[in-house]
Structure formats: structure tokens, C-alpha cells
Amino acid sequence: SVANLRVARRVRGGRLYDGGGSGVVITPDGFVVTSAHVVAGASGVVRATLDDGRELEAEVVGADPFSDLAVLRAAARDLSPAGLGDAEGLRVGQLVVAMGNPGRIVENVIQTDAALNPGNSGGALADGLARVIGINTAVAGIGLGLAVPIDAATRRIIGALMTEGRFRRAFIGLTGGSRPLPPRLAARVGRETALEVVDVVAGSPAA
């Protein structure tokens, strides 16, 4: 089930601006996955319109801007959830369909030429068996779109957002880059590259 989301944001001057996107129902008791940027800055409740015509109030349970995923909880216990697939098994050229309910680039994404139209952000990228294998996130150019894959990592993020309202990430506080090792040293340690520490963030665990 794909829902249309209407999000009110307060802008300069105190006025409310209505934005929107799409979301994917993942449990019968109201949990909905969408893109974090769709609900960023939401003022008050989000209104979700389902494909059966019902309009429900939903609250943001948690959001993770780094993965561009967010979880909402709608006020219902009888929803029809979408089946989740696994993006790990995708192959180049496989048929996928981008779905939304119309009304920024992130790491680890699926690139697709399935049409992403206004309002599709947060909607489902589904395979030929109607399983959700991604959450639409952005248009990458003419005829290209990006989706956050449904895989083991994103399942952990979604689970954490559902239970804790946030996803905890490890943070060291180092800025670095890969650098080639001199041939003799590379032969001795059994690898050709190493991490060069460029900077240490003040106040971080590494400081």
C-alpha cells in the first residue's frame, strides 16, 4: 500500500507551507516508511491518504538523514502492508517500477530509469513480483532516478527508527583518504594501500 503524504512546514513570517510526497505502509498497525527529506521540518502531524480513500493522521517516529529514511506511525490497525523484497538480488536491466501517490543524493543507492515524478519521493520502487526493493529518493538527471535499497542495512535502520526513533551511528572523528604504500612496505604488510589521516575533528573520540 502506497500513501500520499501531506506535510505542513512553517516558513518565514510564520506562514504554513504544504509540501508532500509518498510513503510505503510496512505493517498493518500503521508503520509507514518514507524519505527523510519528505518529512524534514514537519510542523505538527502528517496527513496520509491511502489508496482506499482513507485519510489518516500520522506522526514522525524517527528519521535518519544520512540514509534518507524516515518512519511514520499512522492512526490505524488494519492497513494492508507492502511486501518487502531484497535489493541485494537485483541485476542490471531487471524490470522495476517506481510508485508514488502524487497529490539530495545519499550513499548506497539504486540507479533506475523508472520514471520518478513529482510526489514520488518516499514511494516504492517495486520489482516484477510487486515486492518493495527500494524507497524513491531523488531524480539524478533526465531519465534517471535514485532509490534507497531495501537490504539488510536499511532493514536495521528502519527497525531502529520504529523502536527508538533514531539510528545510532559510530563516529570516530577522523578525516582521511586512501594512499598507495611504497613497494617494499606494501610487500611486507601484504597490501598496496593504507589510510592517511588528514585531520582530527576537535572534540571527537579521536581527539
Short mmCIF file of C-alpha atoms in Angstrom, two decimals:
data_model
loop_
_atom_site.label_atom_id
_atom_site.label_comp_id
_atom_site.label_asym_id
_atom_site.label_seq_id
_atom_site.Cartn_x
_atom_site.Cartn_y
_atom_site.Cartn_z
CA SER A 1 0.00 0.00 0.00
CA VAL A 2 1.38 3.39 -1.03
CA ALA A 3 0.18 6.53 0.76
CA ASN A 4 0.10 10.16 -0.28
CA LEU A 5 1.67 12.33 2.44
CA ARG A 6 0.82 15.97 3.08
CA VAL A 7 3.35 17.76 5.27
CA ALA A 8 2.90 21.24 6.75
CA ARG A 9 6.08 23.27 7.30
CA ARG A 10 6.35 26.65 8.96
CA VAL A 11 8.26 29.14 6.80
CA ARG A 12 9.46 32.71 7.29
CA GLY A 13 6.79 35.00 8.60
CA GLY A 14 5.09 32.17 10.47
CA ARG A 15 3.12 31.01 7.44
CA LEU A 16 2.47 27.29 6.92
CA TYR A 17 3.57 25.76 3.63
CA ASP A 18 2.11 22.46 2.47
CA GLY A 19 4.54 20.02 0.88
CA GLY A 20 4.20 16.35 0.19
CA GLY A 21 5.49 13.06 -1.05
CA SER A 22 4.70 9.38 -0.76
CA GLY A 23 5.14 6.62 1.81
CA VAL A 24 5.01 2.83 1.92
CA VAL A 25 2.91 1.00 4.53
CA ILE A 26 5.07 -1.79 6.01
CA THR A 27 2.95 -3.09 8.92
CA PRO A 28 -0.82 -3.49 9.50
CA ASP A 29 -0.61 -1.39 12.67
CA GLY A 30 0.37 1.85 10.95
CA PHE A 31 4.13 1.99 10.37
CA VAL A 32 4.96 3.83 7.13
CA VAL A 33 8.41 4.26 5.54
CA THR A 34 9.19 7.38 3.54
CA SER A 35 12.16 9.61 2.67
CA ALA A 36 13.61 11.71 5.48
CA HIS A 37 13.60 14.82 3.28
CA VAL A 38 9.85 14.45 2.72
CA VAL A 39 9.08 14.99 6.43
CA ALA A 40 12.04 17.23 7.35
CA GLY A 41 10.81 20.30 9.20
CA ALA A 42 7.28 18.97 9.57
CA SER A 43 5.15 21.19 11.79
CA GLY A 44 2.63 19.04 13.65
CA VAL A 45 1.02 15.90 12.25
CA VAL A 46 1.43 14.49 8.75
CA ARG A 47 -1.72 13.57 6.83
CA ALA A 48 -1.62 10.27 4.95
CA THR A 49 -4.16 9.41 2.27
CA LEU A 50 -4.36 5.70 1.48
CA ASP A 51 -5.29 4.04 -1.79
CA ASP A 52 -8.67 3.03 -0.28
CA GLY A 53 -9.53 6.72 0.16
CA ARG A 54 -9.00 6.97 3.92
CA GLU A 55 -7.15 9.99 5.27
CA LEU A 56 -5.22 9.35 8.49
CA GLU A 57 -3.11 11.43 10.82
CA ALA A 58 0.47 10.21 11.22
CA GLU A 59 3.36 11.29 13.41
CA VAL A 60 7.07 11.11 12.65
CA VAL A 61 8.54 8.32 14.79
CA GLY A 62 12.12 8.84 13.62
CA ALA A 63 14.27 9.97 10.72
CA ASP A 64 17.81 9.27 9.53
CA PRO A 65 19.01 11.98 7.09
CA PHE A 66 22.19 10.04 6.20
CA SER A 67 20.21 7.18 4.64
CA ASP A 68 17.27 9.48 3.73
CA LEU A 69 14.82 7.18 5.50
CA ALA A 70 12.05 8.07 7.93
CA VAL A 71 9.32 6.12 9.72
CA LEU A 72 5.82 7.42 10.48
CA ARG A 73 3.07 5.90 12.61
CA ALA A 74 -0.47 6.30 11.30
CA ALA A 75 -3.54 6.02 13.50
CA ALA A 76 -4.82 2.68 12.17
CA ARG A 77 -4.54 -1.05 12.90
CA ASP A 78 -6.00 -2.55 9.73
CA LEU A 79 -3.68 -1.42 6.95
CA SER A 80 -2.51 -3.53 4.01
CA PRO A 81 1.30 -3.61 4.15
CA ALA A 82 3.51 -3.90 1.10
CA GLY A 83 5.76 -6.96 0.88
CA LEU A 84 9.45 -6.18 1.24
CA GLY A 85 11.98 -7.74 -1.10
CA ASP A 86 15.80 -7.67 -1.10
CA ALA A 87 17.75 -5.30 -3.33
CA GLU A 88 20.87 -7.45 -2.94
CA GLY A 89 19.50 -9.75 -5.64
CA LEU A 90 18.92 -7.03 -8.25
CA ARG A 91 20.57 -7.41 -11.66
CA VAL A 92 21.35 -4.75 -14.27
CA GLY A 93 18.41 -4.47 -16.63
CA GLN A 94 15.89 -6.05 -14.26
CA LEU A 95 12.35 -4.66 -14.50
CA VAL A 96 11.42 -2.30 -11.67
CA VAL A 97 8.54 0.15 -11.27
CA ALA A 98 8.60 3.42 -9.32
CA MET A 99 5.33 4.04 -7.49
CA GLY A 100 4.08 7.06 -5.62
CA ASN A 101 0.81 8.67 -4.67
CA PRO A 102 1.29 12.19 -6.08
CA GLY A 103 -1.23 14.75 -4.66
CA ARG A 104 19.93 15.30 -2.43
CA ILE A 105 21.98 12.45 -3.05
CA VAL A 106 22.65 9.74 -0.43
CA GLU A 107 25.11 6.87 -0.17
CA ASN A 108 24.33 3.31 -1.32
CA VAL A 109 21.52 3.86 -3.80
CA ILE A 110 19.85 2.08 -6.71
CA GLN A 111 20.06 3.95 -10.01
CA THR A 112 16.99 3.43 -12.16
CA ASP A 113 15.44 4.75 -15.35
CA ALA A 114 11.95 4.14 -13.94
CA ALA A 115 10.11 7.46 -14.08
CA LEU A 116 10.22 9.44 -10.83
CA ASN A 117 7.53 12.11 -10.94
CA PRO A 118 6.79 14.96 -8.51
CA GLY A 119 5.30 13.43 -5.36
CA ASN A 120 7.04 10.07 -5.81
CA SER A 121 9.73 10.77 -3.19
CA GLY A 122 9.30 8.30 -0.36
CA GLY A 123 7.28 5.94 -2.55
CA ALA A 124 8.07 2.37 -3.54
CA LEU A 125 10.47 1.02 -6.13
CA ALA A 126 8.99 -2.43 -6.76
CA ASP A 127 10.22 -5.46 -8.69
CA GLY A 128 8.25 -7.65 -11.08
CA LEU A 129 6.77 -9.61 -8.15
CA ALA A 130 5.40 -6.40 -6.55
CA ARG A 131 7.96 -6.58 -3.73
CA VAL A 132 9.34 -3.27 -2.48
CA ILE A 133 13.09 -3.28 -3.17
CA GLY A 134 13.74 0.45 -2.72
CA ILE A 135 12.39 3.77 -1.45
CA ASN A 136 12.41 6.53 -4.09
CA THR A 137 14.64 9.39 -3.00
CA ALA A 138 15.73 11.71 -5.84
CA VAL A 139 15.89 12.47 -9.54
CA ALA A 140 19.51 12.11 -10.71
CA GLY A 141 19.07 13.63 -14.15
CA ILE A 142 16.97 13.30 -17.28
CA GLY A 143 15.52 9.80 -17.25
CA LEU A 144 17.44 8.71 -14.15
CA GLY A 145 16.30 8.33 -10.55
CA LEU A 146 17.77 7.11 -7.28
CA ALA A 147 16.23 4.89 -4.63
CA VAL A 148 17.45 3.73 -1.21
CA PRO A 149 17.70 -0.10 -1.44
CA ILE A 150 15.82 -2.42 0.87
CA ASP A 151 18.60 -4.65 2.18
CA ALA A 152 20.00 -5.87 5.49
CA ALA A 153 21.46 -2.45 6.34
CA THR A 154 18.29 -0.47 5.64
CA ARG A 155 16.16 -3.04 7.48
CA ARG A 156 18.30 -2.37 10.57
CA ILE A 157 17.82 1.38 10.13
CA ILE A 158 14.05 1.04 9.71
CA GLY A 159 13.85 -1.27 12.73
CA ALA A 160 15.80 1.20 14.88
CA LEU A 161 13.60 4.10 13.77
CA MET A 162 10.48 2.09 14.63
CA THR A 163 11.67 1.17 18.13
CA GLU A 164 13.97 4.02 19.19
CA GLY A 165 13.09 6.89 16.89
CA ARG A 166 16.68 7.22 15.71
CA PHE A 167 19.57 5.23 14.26
CA ARG A 168 22.83 5.27 16.20
CA ARG A 169 25.96 5.66 14.05
CA ALA A 170 29.57 5.14 15.05
CA PHE A 171 31.70 8.30 14.94
CA ILE A 172 35.49 8.38 15.23
CA GLY A 173 36.30 11.93 14.16
CA LEU A 174 38.98 11.34 11.55
CA THR A 175 39.27 12.77 8.05
CA GLY A 176 41.36 10.57 5.81
CA GLY A 177 41.91 9.07 2.41
CA SER A 178 43.41 6.05 0.71
CA ARG A 179 47.10 6.35 -0.17
CA PRO A 180 49.44 3.93 -2.00
CA LEU A 181 52.22 2.35 0.04
CA PRO A 182 55.87 2.22 -1.10
CA PRO A 183 56.56 -1.12 -2.85
CA ARG A 184 58.81 -2.51 -0.09
CA LEU A 185 56.36 -1.68 2.67
CA ALA A 186 53.45 -2.97 0.59
CA ALA A 187 55.22 -6.30 0.12
CA ARG A 188 55.99 -6.56 3.84
CA VAL A 189 52.45 -5.85 5.07
CA GLY A 190 50.69 -7.62 2.22
CA ARG A 191 48.61 -4.69 0.99
CA GLU A 192 49.07 -1.91 -1.53
CA THR A 193 47.22 0.96 0.14
CA ALA A 194 46.77 2.47 3.59
CA LEU A 195 44.61 5.12 5.23
CA GLU A 196 46.27 8.50 5.60
CA VAL A 197 44.90 10.60 8.47
CA VAL A 198 44.45 14.13 7.12
CA ASP A 199 42.65 15.75 10.05
CA VAL A 200 41.29 15.01 13.52
CA VAL A 201 37.97 16.66 14.39
CA ALA A 202 38.22 18.72 17.58
CA GLY A 203 36.23 17.28 20.47
CA SER A 204 35.73 13.93 18.71
CA PRO A 205 36.58 10.49 20.19
CA ALA A 206 39.82 10.51 18.17
CA ALA A 207 40.96 13.87 19.55
#
